[in-house]
Coordinates of C-alpha atoms in Angstrom, one line a residue:
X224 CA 121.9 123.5 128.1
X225 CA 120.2 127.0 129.1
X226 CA 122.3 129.4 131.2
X227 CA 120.3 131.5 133.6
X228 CA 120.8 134.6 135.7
X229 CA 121.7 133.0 138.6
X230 CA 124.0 130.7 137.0
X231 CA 125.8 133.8 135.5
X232 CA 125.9 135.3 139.1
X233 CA 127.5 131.5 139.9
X234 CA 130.0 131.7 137.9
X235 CA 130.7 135.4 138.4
X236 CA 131.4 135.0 142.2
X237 CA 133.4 132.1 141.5
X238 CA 135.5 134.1 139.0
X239 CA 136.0 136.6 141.6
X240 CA 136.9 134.2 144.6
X241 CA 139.7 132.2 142.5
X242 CA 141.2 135.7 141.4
X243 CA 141.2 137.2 144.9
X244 CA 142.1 133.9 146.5
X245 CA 144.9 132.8 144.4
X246 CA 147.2 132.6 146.4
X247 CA 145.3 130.1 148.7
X248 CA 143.8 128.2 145.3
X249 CA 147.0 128.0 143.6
X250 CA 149.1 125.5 145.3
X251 CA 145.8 123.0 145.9
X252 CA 145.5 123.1 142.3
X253 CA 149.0 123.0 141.3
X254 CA 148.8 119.7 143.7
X255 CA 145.8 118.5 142.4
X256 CA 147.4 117.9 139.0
X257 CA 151.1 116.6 140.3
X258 CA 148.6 114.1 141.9
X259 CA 147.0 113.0 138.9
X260 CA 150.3 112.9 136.9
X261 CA 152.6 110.5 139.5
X262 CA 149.6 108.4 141.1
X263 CA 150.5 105.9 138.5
X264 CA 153.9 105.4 139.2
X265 CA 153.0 105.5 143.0
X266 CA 150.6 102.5 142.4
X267 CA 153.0 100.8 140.2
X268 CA 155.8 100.7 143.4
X269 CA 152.4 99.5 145.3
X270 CA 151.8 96.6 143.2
X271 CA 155.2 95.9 143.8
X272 CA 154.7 95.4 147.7
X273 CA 155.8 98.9 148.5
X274 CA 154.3 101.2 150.5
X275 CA 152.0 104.1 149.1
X276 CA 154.0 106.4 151.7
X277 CA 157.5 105.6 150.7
X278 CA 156.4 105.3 147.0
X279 CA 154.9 108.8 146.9
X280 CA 157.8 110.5 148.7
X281 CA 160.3 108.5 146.2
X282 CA 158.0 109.5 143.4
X283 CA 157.8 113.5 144.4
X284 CA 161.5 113.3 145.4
X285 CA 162.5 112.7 141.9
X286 CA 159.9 114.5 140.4
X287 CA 161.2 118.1 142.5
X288 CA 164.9 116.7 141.9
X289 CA 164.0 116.8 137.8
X290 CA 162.5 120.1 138.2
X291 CA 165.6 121.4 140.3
X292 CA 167.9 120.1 138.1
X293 CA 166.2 122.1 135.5
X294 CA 166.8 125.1 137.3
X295 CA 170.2 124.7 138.3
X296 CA 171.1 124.2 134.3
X297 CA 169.6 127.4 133.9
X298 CA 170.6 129.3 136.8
X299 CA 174.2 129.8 135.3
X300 CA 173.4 130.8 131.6
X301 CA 170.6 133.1 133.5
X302 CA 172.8 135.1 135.7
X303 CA 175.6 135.2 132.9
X304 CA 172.9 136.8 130.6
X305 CA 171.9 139.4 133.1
X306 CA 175.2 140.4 133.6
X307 CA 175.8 141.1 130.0
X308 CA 172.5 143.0 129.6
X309 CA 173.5 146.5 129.0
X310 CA 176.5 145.0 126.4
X311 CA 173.5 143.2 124.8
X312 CA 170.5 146.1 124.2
X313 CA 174.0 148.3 122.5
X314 CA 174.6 145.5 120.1
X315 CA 170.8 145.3 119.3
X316 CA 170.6 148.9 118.8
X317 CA 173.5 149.0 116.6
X318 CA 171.9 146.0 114.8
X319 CA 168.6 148.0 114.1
X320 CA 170.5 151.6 113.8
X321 CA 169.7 151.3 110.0
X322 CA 166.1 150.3 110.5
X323 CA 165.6 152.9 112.8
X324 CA 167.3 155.6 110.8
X325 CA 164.7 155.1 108.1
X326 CA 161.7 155.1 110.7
X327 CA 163.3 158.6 112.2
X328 CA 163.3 159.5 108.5
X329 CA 160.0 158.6 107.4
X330 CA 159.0 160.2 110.4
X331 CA 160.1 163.3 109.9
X332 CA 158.9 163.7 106.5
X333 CA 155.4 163.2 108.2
X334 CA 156.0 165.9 110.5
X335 CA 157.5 168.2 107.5
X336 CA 154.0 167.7 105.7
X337 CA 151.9 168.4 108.8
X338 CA 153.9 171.4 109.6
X339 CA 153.1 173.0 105.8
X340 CA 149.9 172.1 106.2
X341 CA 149.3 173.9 108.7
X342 CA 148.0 177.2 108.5
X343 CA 147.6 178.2 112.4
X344 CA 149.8 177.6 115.1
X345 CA 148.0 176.4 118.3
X346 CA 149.1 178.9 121.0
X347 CA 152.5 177.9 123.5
X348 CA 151.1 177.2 126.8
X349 CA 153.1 177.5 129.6
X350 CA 153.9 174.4 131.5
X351 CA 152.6 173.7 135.2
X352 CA 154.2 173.9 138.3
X353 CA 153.5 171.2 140.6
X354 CA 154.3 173.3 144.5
X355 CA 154.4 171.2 147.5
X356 CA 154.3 167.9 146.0
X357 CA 155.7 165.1 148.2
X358 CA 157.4 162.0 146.4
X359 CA 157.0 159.0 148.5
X360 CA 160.0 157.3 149.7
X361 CA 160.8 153.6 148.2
X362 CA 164.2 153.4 149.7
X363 CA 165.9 150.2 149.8
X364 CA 164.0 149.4 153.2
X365 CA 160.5 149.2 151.4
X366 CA 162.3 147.6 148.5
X367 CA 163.7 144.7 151.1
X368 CA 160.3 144.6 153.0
X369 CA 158.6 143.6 149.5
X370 CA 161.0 141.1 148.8
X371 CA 161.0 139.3 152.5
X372 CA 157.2 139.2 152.1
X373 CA 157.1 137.5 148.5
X374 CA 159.7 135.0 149.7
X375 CA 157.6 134.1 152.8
X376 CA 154.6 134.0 151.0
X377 CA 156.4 131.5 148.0
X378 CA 157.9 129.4 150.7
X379 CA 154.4 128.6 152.3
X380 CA 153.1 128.3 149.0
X381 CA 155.5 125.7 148.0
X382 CA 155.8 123.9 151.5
X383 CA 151.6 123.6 151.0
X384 CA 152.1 122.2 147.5
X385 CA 154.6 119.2 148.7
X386 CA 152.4 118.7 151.5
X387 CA 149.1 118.3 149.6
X388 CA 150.9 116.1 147.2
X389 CA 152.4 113.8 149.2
X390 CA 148.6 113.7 151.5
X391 CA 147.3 113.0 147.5
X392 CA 149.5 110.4 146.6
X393 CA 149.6 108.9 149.8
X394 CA 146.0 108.3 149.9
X395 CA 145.4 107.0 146.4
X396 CA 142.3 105.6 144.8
X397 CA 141.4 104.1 148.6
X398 CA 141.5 107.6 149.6
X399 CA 139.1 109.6 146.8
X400 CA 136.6 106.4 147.4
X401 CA 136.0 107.0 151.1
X402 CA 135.4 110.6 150.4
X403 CA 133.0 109.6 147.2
X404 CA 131.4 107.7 149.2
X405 CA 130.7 109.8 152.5
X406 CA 129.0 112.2 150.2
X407 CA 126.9 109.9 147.8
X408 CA 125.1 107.1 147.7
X409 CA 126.3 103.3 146.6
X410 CA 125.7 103.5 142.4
X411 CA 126.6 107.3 142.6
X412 CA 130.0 106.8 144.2
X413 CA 130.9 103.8 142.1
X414 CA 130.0 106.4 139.2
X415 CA 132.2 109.0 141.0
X416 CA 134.9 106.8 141.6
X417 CA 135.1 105.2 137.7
X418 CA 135.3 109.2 136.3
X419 CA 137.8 109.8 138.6
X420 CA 140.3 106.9 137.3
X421 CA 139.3 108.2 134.1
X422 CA 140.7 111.0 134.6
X423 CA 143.9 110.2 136.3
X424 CA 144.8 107.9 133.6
X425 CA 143.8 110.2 130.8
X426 CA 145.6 113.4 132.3
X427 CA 149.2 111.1 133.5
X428 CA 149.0 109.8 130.4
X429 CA 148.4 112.7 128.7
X430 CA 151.4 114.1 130.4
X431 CA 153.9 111.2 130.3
X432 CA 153.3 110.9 126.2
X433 CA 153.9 114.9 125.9
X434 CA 156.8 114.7 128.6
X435 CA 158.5 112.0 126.7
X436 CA 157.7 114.0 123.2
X437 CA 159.4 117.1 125.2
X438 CA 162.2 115.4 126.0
X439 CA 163.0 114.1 122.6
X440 CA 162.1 117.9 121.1
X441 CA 164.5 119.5 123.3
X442 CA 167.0 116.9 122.5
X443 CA 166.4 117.4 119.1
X444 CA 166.8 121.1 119.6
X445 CA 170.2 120.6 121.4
X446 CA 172.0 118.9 118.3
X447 CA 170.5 121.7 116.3
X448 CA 172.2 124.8 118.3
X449 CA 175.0 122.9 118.4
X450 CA 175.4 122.4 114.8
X451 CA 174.4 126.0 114.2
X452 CA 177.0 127.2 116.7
X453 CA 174.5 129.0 119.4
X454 CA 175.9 129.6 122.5
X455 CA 175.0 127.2 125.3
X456 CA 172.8 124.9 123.1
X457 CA 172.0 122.7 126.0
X458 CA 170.2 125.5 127.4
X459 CA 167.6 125.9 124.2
X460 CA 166.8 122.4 124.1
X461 CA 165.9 122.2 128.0
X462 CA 163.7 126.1 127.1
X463 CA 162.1 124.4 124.1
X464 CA 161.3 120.9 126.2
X465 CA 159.7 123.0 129.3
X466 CA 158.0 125.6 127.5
X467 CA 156.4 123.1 124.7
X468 CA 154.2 122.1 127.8
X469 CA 152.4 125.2 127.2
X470 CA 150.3 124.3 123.8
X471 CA 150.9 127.2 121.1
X472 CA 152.1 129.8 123.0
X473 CA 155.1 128.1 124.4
X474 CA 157.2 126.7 120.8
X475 CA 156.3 130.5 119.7
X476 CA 158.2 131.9 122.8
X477 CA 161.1 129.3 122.2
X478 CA 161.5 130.1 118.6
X479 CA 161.4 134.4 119.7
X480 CA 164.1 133.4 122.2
X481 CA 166.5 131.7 119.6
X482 CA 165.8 133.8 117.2
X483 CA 166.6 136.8 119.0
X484 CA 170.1 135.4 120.4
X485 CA 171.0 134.3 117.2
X486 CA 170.0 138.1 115.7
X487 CA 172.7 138.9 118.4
X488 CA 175.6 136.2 118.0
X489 CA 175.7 136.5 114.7
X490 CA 176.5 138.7 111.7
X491 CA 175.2 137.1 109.1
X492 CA 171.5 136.6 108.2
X493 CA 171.7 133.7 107.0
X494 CA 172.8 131.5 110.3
X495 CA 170.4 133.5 112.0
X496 CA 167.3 132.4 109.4
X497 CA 168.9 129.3 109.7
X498 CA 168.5 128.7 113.5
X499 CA 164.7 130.3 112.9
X500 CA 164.0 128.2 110.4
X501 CA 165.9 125.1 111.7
X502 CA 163.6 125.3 114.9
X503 CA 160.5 126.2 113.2
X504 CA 160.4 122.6 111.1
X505 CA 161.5 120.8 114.2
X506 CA 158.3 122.8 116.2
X507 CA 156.1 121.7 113.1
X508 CA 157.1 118.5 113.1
X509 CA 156.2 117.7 116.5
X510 CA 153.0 119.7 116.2
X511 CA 151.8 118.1 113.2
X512 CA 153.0 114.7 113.0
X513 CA 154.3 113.5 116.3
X514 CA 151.8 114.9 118.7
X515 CA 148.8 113.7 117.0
X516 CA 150.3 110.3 116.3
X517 CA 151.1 109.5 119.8
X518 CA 148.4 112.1 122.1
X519 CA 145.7 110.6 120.1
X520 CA 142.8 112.4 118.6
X521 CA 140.1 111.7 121.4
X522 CA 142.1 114.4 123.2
X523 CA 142.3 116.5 120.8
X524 CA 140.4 120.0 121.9
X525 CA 139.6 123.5 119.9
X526 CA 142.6 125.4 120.1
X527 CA 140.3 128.4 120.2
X528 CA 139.5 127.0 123.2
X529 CA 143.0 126.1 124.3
X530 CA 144.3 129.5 123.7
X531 CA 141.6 131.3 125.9
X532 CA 141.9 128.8 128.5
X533 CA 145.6 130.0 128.5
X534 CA 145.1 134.3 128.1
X535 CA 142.3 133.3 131.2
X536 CA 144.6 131.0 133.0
X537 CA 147.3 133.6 132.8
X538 CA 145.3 136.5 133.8
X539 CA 143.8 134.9 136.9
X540 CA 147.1 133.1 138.1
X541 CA 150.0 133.9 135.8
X542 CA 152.4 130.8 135.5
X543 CA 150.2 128.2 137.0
X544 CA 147.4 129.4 135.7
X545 CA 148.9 129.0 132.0
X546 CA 150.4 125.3 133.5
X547 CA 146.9 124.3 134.6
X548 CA 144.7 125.2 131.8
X549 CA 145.0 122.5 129.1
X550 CA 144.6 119.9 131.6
X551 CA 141.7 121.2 132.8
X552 CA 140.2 121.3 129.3
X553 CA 141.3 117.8 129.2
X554 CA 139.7 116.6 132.6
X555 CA 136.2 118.8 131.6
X556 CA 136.2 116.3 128.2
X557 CA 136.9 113.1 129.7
X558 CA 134.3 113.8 132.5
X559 CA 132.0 115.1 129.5
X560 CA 132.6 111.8 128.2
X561 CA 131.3 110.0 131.2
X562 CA 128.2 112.2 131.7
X563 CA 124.8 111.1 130.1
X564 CA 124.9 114.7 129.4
X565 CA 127.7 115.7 128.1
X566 CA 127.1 115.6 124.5
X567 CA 126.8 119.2 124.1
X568 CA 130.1 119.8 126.1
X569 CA 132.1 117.5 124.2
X570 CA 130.9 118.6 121.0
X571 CA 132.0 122.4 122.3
X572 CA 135.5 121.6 123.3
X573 CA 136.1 118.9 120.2
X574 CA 138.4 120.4 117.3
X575 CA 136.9 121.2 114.0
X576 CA 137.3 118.1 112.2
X577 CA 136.4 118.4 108.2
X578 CA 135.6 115.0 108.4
X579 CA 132.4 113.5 107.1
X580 CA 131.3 113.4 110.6
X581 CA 132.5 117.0 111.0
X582 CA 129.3 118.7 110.1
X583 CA 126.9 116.5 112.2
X584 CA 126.3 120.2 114.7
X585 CA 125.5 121.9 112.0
X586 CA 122.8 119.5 110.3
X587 CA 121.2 119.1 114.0
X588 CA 121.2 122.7 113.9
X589 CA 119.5 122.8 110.6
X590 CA 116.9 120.3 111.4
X591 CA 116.1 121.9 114.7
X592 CA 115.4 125.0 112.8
X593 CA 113.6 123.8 109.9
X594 CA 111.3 121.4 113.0
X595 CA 110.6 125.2 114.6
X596 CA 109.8 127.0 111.5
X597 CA 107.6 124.2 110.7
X598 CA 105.4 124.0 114.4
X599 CA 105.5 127.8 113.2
X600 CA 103.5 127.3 110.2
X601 CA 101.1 124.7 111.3

């Protein structure tokens, strides 16, 4: 699969039109995917004689009553935490005053040396006065102006999401047909329409297995703090069960977060490599044994690729974009999957197994360039 100039310039403009449009782009996508995760318990009520309407609003209703439960947990801890801020940074810094006592020290011994080795001293210049310069003014009315303005804009953003979700999950399957079909012909739109349900069961069921392996992680976490005596354990194991959605980057940001509040609750290094280490074996049993047991391997993708989709994700859309990345890896393999070319694509975005099947790319590689260096010779 070549790529030319003008697929560069593609992909280039495209680039540019989801950063600059993000805020338009961000809640169709974010609905997109809530879409794909609750369709099937929306059919299920279906099959049940209930009514796709009143089964997606039951469905979203719980799902945003999980999500706000979530919050309301941490709103508490949260605010408590930012209150005691300034007490927190002068019991880290008298934490580290040895450690940085010995940087000022080795430091200065530097700055000793340079000083006797230096033979010349570069001539005092005198420092410039800035005369008529005008500060701009970012009173509190600016301040408040900003902050009515992100509200408004969040509020539309999230009235668009629940909206587009409930339009999504309304539909259903009856729905994405009709529009298959408007736009394709007969075998096409059956095609169409098969990829699709491929990929709403692989991605819901991607996301109910890790959801459920979540739950039992943060759980898990819980009984942990608790034992350990951490303040507000409850709170870690609900961080470690939402942030473990985000592959890789989000179990290293949990075990930070511990480890830095048990660096401040405690004065004894030992609970506090405890707690590290107590999370860490929890994070790599999950990651090594559980997730691969129940995920399965055919969804398995480079993390390579995973944690680039994430750095990209985050710089074109922050948060969602980080929340929408691995399932779009996942959707572009499963449709890959389904295409009569998508060899090359899967074989891109599949892990590097060190299987006996695991070097298959390479040999075609070899043979390809042996078969040209050969057509060379003759």
């Amino acid at each position: 699969m070549k790529i030319t100039a003008s697929g560069l310039l593609v992909l280039g403009a495209l680039g540019a039109l989801l950063y600059f449009a993000h805020v338009a782009f961000i809640p169709i996508a974010l609905a997109l995917l809530f879409g794909l995760i609750l369709s099937s318990p929306v059919e299920a009520l279906h099959r049940r004689r209930i009514p796709r309407g009143l089964g997606a609003l039951l469905i979203l209703a719980v799902a945003l009553g999980a999500v706000g439960a979530c919050v309301a947990l941490l709103w508490k801890p949260a605010q408590h935490w930012y209150a005691d801020a300034p007490q927190t940074i002068r019991s880290i810094r008298l934490k580290i005053a040895p450690a940085e006592r010995l940087v000022d020290r080795i430091d200065s011994i530097g700055k000793n040396a340079a000083a006797i080795g230096a033979t010349n001293a570069a001539p005092a210049t005198s420092p410039k006065v800035q005369v008529g310069g005008g500060a701009t003014n970012t009173g509190p009315t600016s301040l408040a102006t900003v902050l009515f303005s992100s509200t408004i804009e969040a509020a539309v953003s999230m009235l668009t999401f629940v909206i587009l979700t409930l339009f999504l999950l309304t539909g259903g399957p009856p729905m994405l047909a009709r529009m298959t079909a408007a736009f394709t012909d007969d075998p096409n739109a059956s095609h169409a329409q098969t990829v699709i349900e491929a990929v709403r069961a692989e991605v819901a069921r991607f996301y109910v297995v890790t959801a459920t392996i979540n739950v039992g992680l943060g759980c898990a976490t819980t009984i942990v703090m608790m034992c350990w005596g951490m303040p507000t354990p409850y709170v870690w194991g609900i961080v470690a069960a939402l942030l473990n959605f985000i592959p890789y980057a989000g179990a290293s940001t949990t075990l930070a977060l511990v480890t830095v509040v048990a660096f401040i609750t405690f004065n004894e290094i030992g609970r506090v490599l405890g707690v590290a280490g107590s999370y860490l074996l929890l994070s790599a049993i999950e990651g090594q044994i559980i997730q691969p047991l129940f995920v399965g391997k055919h969804l398995e993708i480079n993390p390579l690729l995973i944690f680039l989709s994430l750095w990209l994700g985050g710089l074109f859309w922050g948060v969602p974009g980080i929340l929408l990345a691995t399932p779009m890896l996942v959707a572009l393999k499963v449709i890959a999957e389904h295409s009569t070319h998508g060899n090359a694509v899967i074989e891109f975005l599949g892990p590097n197994d060190q299987t006996k099947d695991g070097d298959k790319p390479l040999r075609r590689l070899v043979r390809k360039v042996s078969s040209r260096r050969n057509r060379k010779s003759k």
